[in-house]
PDB file of C-alpha atoms in Angstrom:
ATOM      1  CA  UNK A   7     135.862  72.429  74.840  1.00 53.00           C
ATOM      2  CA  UNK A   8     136.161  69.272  72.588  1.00 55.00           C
ATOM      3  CA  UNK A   9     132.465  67.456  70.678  1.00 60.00           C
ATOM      4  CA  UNK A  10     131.463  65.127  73.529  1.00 62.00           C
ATOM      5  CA  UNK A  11     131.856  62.103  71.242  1.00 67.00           C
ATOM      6  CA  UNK A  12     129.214  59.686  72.719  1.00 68.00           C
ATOM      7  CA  UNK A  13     128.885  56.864  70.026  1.00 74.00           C
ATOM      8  CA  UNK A  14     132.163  57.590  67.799  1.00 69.00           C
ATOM      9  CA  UNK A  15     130.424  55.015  65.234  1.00 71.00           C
ATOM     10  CA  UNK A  16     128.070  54.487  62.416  1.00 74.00           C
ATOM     11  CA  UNK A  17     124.506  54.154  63.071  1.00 80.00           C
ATOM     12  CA  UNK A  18     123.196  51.111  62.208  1.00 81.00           C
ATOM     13  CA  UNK A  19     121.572  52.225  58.962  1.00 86.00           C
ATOM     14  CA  UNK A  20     120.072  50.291  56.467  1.00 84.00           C
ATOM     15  CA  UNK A  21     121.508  50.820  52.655  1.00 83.00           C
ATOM     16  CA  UNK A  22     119.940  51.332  50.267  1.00 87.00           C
ATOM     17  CA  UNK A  23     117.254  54.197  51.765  1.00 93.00           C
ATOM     18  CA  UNK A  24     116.122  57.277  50.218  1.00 96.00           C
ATOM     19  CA  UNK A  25     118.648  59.313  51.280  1.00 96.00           C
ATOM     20  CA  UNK A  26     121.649  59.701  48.536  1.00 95.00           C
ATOM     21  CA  UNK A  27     124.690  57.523  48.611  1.00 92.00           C
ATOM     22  CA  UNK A  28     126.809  60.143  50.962  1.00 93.00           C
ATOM     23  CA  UNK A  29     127.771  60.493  54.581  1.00 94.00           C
ATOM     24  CA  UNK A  30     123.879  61.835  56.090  1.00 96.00           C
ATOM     25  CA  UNK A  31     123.888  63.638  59.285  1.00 96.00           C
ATOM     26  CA  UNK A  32     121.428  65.264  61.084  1.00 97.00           C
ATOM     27  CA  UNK A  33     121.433  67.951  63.381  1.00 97.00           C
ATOM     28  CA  UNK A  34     119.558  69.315  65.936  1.00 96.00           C
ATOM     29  CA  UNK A  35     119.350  71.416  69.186  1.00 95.00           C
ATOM     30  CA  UNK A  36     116.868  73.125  71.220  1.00 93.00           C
ATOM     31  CA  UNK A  37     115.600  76.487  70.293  1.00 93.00           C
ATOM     32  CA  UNK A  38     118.039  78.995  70.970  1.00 92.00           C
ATOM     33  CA  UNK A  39     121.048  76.593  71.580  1.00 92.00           C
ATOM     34  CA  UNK A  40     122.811  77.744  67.999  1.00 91.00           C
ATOM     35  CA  UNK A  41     122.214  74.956  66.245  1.00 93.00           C
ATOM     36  CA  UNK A  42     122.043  77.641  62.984  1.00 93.00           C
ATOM     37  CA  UNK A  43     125.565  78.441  63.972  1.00 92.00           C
ATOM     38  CA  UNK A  44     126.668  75.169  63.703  1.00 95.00           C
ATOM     39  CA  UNK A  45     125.217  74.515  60.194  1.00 96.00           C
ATOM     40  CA  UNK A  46     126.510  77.439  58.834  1.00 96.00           C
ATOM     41  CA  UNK A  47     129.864  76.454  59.767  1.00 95.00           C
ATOM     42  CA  UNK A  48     129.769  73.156  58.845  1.00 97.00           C
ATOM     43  CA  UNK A  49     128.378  73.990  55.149  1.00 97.00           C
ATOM     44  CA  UNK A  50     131.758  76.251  55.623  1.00 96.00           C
ATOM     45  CA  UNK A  51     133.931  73.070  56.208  1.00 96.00           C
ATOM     46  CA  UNK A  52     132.279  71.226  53.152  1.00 96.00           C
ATOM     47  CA  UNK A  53     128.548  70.075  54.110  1.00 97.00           C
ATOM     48  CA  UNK A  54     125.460  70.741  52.546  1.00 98.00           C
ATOM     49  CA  UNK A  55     122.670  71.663  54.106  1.00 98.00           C
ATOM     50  CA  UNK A  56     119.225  70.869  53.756  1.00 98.00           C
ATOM     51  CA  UNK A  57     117.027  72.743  56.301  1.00 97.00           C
ATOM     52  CA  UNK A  58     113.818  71.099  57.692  1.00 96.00           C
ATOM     53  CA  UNK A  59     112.385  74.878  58.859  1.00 93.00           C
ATOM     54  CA  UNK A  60     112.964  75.912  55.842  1.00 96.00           C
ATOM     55  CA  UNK A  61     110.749  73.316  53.679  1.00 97.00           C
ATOM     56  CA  UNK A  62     107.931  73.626  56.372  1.00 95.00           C
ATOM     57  CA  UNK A  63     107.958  77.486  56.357  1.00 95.00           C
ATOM     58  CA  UNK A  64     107.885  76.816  52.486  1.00 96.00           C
ATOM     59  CA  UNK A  65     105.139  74.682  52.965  1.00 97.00           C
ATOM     60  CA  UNK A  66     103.190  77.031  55.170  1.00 97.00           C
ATOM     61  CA  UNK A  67     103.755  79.904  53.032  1.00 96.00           C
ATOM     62  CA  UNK A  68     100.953  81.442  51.163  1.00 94.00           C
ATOM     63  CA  UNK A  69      99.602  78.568  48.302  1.00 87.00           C
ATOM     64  CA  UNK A  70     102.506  76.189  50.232  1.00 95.00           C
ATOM     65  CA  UNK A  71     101.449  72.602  49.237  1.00 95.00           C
ATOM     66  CA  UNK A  72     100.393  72.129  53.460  1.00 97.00           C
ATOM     67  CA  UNK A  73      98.227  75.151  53.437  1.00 96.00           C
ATOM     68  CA  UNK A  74      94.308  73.500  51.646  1.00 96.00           C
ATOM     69  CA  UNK A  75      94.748  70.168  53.886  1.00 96.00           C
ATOM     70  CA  UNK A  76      95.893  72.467  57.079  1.00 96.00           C
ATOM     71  CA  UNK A  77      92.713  74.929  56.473  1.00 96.00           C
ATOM     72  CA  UNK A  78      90.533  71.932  55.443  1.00 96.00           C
ATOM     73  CA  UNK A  79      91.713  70.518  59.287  1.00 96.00           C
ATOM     74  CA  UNK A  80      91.926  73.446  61.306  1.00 95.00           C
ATOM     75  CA  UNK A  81      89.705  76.238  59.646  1.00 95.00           C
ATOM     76  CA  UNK A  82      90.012  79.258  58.062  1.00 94.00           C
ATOM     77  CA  UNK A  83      90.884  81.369  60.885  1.00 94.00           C
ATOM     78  CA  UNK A  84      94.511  79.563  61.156  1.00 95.00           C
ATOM     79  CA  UNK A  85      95.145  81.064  57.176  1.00 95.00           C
ATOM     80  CA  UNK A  86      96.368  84.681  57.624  1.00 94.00           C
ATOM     81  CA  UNK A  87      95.333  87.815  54.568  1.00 93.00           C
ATOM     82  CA  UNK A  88      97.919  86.759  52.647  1.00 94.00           C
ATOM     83  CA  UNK A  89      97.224  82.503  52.173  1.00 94.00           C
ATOM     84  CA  UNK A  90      99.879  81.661  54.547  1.00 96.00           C
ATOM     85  CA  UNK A  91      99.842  79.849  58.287  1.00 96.00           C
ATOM     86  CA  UNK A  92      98.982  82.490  60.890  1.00 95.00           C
ATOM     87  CA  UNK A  93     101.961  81.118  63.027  1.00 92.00           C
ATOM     88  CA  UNK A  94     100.537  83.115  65.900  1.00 90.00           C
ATOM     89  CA  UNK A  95      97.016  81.571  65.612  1.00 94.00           C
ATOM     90  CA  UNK A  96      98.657  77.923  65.460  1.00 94.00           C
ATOM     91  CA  UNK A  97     100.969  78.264  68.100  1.00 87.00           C
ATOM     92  CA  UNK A  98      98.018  79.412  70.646  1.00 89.00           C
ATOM     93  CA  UNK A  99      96.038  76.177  69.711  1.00 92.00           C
ATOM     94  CA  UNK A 100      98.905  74.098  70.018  1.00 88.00           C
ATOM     95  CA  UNK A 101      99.493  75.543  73.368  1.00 82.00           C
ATOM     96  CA  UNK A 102      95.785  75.082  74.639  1.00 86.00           C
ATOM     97  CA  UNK A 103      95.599  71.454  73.030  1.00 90.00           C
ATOM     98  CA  UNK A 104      98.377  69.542  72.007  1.00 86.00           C
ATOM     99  CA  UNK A 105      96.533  67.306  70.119  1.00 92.00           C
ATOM    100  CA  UNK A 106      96.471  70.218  67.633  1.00 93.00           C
ATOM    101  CA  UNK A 107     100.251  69.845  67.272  1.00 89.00           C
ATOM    102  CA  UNK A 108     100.000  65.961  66.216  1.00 91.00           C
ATOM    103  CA  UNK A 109      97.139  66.582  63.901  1.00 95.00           C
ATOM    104  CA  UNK A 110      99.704  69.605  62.156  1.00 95.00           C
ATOM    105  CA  UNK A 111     102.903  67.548  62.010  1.00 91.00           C
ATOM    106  CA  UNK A 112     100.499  64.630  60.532  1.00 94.00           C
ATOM    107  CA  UNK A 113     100.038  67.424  57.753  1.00 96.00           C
ATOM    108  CA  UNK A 114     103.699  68.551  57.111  1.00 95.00           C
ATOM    109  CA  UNK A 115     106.091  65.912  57.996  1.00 93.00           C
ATOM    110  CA  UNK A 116     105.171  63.569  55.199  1.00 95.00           C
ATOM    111  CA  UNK A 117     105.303  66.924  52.877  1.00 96.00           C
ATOM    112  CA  UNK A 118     108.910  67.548  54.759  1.00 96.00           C
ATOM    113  CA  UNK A 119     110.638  64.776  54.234  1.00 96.00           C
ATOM    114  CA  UNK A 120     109.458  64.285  50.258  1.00 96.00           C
ATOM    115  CA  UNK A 121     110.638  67.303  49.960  1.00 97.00           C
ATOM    116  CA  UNK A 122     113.958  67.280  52.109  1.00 98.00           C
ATOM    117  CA  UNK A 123     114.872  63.819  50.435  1.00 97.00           C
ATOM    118  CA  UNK A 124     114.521  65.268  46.711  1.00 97.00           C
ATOM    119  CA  UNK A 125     116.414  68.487  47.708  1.00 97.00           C
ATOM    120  CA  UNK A 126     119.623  66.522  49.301  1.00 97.00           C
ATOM    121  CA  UNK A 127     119.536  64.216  46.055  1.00 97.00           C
ATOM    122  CA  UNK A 128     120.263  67.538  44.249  1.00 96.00           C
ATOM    123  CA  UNK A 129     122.802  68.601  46.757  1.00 96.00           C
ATOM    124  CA  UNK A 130     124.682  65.791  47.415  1.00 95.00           C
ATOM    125  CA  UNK A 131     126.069  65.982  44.003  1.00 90.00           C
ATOM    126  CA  UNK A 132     128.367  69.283  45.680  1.00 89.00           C
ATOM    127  CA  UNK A 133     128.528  67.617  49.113  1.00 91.00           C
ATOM    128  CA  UNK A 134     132.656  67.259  50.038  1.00 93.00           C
ATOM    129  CA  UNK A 135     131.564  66.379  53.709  1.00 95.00           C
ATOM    130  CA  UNK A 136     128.121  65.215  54.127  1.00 96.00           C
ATOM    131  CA  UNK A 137     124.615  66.459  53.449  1.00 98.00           C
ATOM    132  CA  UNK A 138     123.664  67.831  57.075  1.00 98.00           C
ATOM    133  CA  UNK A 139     119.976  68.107  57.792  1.00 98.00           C
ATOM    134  CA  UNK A 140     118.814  70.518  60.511  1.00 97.00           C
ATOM    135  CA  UNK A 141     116.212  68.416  61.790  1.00 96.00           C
ATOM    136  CA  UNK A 142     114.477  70.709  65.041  1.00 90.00           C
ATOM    137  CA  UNK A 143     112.532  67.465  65.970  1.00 88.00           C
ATOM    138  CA  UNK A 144     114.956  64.825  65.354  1.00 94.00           C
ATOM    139  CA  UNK A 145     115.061  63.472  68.496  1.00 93.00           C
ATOM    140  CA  UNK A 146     111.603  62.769  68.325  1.00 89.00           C
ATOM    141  CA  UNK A 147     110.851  61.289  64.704  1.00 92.00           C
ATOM    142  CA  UNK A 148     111.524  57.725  64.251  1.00 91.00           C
ATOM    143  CA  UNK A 149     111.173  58.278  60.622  1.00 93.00           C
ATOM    144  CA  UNK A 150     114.408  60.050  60.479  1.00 95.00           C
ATOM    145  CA  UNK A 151     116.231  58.192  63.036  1.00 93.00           C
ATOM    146  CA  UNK A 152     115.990  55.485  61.051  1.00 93.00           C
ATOM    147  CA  UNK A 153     117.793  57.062  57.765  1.00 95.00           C
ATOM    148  CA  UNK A 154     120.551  58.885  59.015  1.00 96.00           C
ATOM    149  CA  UNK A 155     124.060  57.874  59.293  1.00 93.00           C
ATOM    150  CA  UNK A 156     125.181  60.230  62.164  1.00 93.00           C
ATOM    151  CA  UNK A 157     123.445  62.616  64.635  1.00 95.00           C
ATOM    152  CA  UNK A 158     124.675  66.280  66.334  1.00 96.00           C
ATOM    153  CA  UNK A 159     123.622  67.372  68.720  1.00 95.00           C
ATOM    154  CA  UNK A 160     123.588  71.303  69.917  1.00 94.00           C
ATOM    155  CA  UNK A 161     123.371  71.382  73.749  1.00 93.00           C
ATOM    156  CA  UNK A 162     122.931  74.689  75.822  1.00 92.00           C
ATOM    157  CA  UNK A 163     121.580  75.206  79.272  1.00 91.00           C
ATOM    158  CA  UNK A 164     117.969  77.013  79.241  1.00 92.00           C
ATOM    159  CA  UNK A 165     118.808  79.796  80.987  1.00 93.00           C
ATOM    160  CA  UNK A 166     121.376  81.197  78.534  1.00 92.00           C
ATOM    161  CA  UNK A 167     118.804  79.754  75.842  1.00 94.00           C
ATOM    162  CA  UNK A 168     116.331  82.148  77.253  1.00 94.00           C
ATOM    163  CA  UNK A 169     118.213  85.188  76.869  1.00 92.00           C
ATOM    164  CA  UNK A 170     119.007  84.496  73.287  1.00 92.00           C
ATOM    165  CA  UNK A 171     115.607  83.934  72.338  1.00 94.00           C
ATOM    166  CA  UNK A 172     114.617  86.963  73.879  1.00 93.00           C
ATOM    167  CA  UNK A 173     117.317  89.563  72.678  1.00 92.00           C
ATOM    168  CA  UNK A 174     116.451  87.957  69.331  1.00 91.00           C
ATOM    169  CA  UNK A 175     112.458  88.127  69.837  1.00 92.00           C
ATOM    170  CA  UNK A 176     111.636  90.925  72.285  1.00 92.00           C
ATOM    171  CA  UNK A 177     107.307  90.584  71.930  1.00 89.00           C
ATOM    172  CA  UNK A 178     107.701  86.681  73.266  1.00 90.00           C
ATOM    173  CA  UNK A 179     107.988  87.051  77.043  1.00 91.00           C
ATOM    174  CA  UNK A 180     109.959  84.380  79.464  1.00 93.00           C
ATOM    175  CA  UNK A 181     107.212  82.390  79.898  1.00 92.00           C
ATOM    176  CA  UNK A 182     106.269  81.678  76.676  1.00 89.00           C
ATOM    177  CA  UNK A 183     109.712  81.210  75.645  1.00 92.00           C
ATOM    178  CA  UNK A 184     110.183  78.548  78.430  1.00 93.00           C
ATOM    179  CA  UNK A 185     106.439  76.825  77.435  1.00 88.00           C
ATOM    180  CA  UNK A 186     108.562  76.868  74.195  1.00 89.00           C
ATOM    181  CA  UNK A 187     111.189  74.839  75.367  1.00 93.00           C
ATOM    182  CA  UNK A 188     109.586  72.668  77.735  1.00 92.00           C
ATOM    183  CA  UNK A 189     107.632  71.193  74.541  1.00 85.00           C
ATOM    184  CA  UNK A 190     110.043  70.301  72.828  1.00 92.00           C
ATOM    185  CA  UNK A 191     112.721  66.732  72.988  1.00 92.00           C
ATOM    186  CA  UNK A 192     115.073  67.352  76.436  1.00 94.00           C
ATOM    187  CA  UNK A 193     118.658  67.884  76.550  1.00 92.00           C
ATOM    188  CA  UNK A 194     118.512  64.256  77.815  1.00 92.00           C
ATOM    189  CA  UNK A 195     116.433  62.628  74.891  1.00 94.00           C
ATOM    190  CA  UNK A 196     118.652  64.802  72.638  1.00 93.00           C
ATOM    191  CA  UNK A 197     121.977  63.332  73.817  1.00 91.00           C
ATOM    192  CA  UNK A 198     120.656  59.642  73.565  1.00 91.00           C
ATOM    193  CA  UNK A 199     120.594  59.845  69.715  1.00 92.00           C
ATOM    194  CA  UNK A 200     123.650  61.675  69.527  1.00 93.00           C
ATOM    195  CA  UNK A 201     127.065  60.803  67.758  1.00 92.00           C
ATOM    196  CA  UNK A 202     128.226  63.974  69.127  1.00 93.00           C
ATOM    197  CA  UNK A 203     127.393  66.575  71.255  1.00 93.00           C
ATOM    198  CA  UNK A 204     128.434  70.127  71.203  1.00 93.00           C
ATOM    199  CA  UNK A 205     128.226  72.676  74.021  1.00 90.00           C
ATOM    200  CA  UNK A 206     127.774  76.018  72.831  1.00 90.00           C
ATOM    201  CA  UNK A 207     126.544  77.172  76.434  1.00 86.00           C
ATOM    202  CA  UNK A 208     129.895  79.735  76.905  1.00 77.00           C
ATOM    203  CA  UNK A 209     130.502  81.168  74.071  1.00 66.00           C
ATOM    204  CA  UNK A 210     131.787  84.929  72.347  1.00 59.00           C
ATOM    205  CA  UNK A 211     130.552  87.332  69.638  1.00 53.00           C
ATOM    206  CA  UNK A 212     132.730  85.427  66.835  1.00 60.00           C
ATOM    207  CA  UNK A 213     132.049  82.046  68.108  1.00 72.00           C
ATOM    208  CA  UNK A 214     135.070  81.001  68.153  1.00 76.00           C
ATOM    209  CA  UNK A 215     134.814  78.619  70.734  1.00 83.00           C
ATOM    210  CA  UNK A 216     132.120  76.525  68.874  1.00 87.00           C
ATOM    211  CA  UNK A 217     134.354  76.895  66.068  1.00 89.00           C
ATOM    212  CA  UNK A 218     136.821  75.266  68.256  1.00 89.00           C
ATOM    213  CA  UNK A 219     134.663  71.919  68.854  1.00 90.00           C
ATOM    214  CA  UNK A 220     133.019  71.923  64.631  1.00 93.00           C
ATOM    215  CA  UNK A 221     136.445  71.865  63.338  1.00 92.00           C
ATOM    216  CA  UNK A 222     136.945  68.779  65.183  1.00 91.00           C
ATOM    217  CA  UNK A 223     133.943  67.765  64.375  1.00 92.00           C
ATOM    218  CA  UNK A 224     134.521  67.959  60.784  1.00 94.00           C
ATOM    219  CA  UNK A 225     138.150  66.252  60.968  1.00 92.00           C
ATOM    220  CA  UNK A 226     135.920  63.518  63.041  1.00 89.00           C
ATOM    221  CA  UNK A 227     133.676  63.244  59.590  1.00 91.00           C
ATOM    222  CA  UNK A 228     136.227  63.584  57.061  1.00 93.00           C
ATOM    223  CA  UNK A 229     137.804  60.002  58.953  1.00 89.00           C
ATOM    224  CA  UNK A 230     134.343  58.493  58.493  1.00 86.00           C
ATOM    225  CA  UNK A 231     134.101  59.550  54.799  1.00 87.00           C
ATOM    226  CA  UNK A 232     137.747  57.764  54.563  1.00 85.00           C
ATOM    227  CA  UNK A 233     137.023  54.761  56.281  1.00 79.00           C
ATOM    228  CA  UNK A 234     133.551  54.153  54.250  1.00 70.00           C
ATOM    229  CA  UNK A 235     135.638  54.973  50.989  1.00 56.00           C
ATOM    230  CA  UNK A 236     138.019  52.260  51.582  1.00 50.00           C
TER     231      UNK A 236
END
């Protein structure tokens, strides 16, 4: 199956921004839709990838930079032995209240992108395609929407999503994986950023479907880097 190419164009982006002089593209999917997939082949075909989970498991690591203002918010009890986020504790209060969640991402996101915009500055230098940003919550953050040049968008029905999650993470049980999912940006709000759209619900052990749709993808963004050249 070929990228559902919704808005074959640039996004209207404003130059300069604080994103390096380069094609930017973020990407994003729901959890367990292989949007990791995608970026790994991609960064095969030329990109360079900056990932957003990454920096913020960086950042909520034990003496991460988000770790004194996140105790100083939340308490100590959200700090596991070791100095880092108890990801367990967090995700149980985020569940209960989800006011919890806005008062976390107020923490990390301006942390994030500081540290996502110095770190693509340093790759774009070795960037033949783009610098791709895997972005879990693009669809949702105005911030970023407003500094990239092209969006992808992983798409995968929930059901198959499920399974993958589970076979991947046995101790998190259907309905916590589908609480998961249902708080996070929809299929729909996802595919009315997107540039392109890839389905990756059918797919085999070596991928080679999805492989399929990102080497058209990539021929897609190797015309765009052309075009902007000239």
């Amino acid at each position: 199956m070929l990228p559902l190419l919704l808005n074959n164009h640039l996004r209207p982006v404003v130059r300069p921004n604080c994103l390096p002089n380069v094609l930017n593209i973020g990407l994003t999917g729901g959890i367990g839709s292989g949007k990791s997939v995608v970026a790994q082949l991609l960064v095969e075909q030329g990109a360079a990838l900056v990932d957003l989970d990454v920096i913020a498991h960086e950042l909520t690591s034990a003496n991460g930079k988000a770790m004194p203002s996140i105790e100083r918010v939340f308490g100590a009890h959200v700090v596991a032995k070791d100095g880092a986020l108890n990801r367990s504790v967090m995700r149980e209060l985020i569940f209960n209240d989800p006011s919890h969640k806005v008062q976390l991402e107020a923490i990390i996101h301006p942390l994030i992108l500081s540290t996502a915009v110095e770190l693509a500055h340093l790759k774009a230098k070795n960037a033949p395609l783009c610098v791709l940003y895997d972005i879990p919550l693009l669809a949702r953050s105005v911030e970023w929407l407003q500094l990239l040049d092209w969006i992808v968008v992983v798409d995968c029905v929930e059901d198959v999503r499920v399974q993958r999650i589970r076979a991947r993470s046995p101790l998190l049980t259907e309905e916590m994986i589908r609480r998961i999912i249902s708080s996070q940006a929809s299929a729909a709000e996802m595919k009315a950023i997107a540039n392109a759209v890839l389905d990756n619900t059918e797919n085999d052990v070596k991928h080679l479907q999805l492989k399929g749709q990102v080497n058209i993808l990539a021929g897609y963004i190797r015309r765009i880097n052309s075009s902007r050249i000239k």
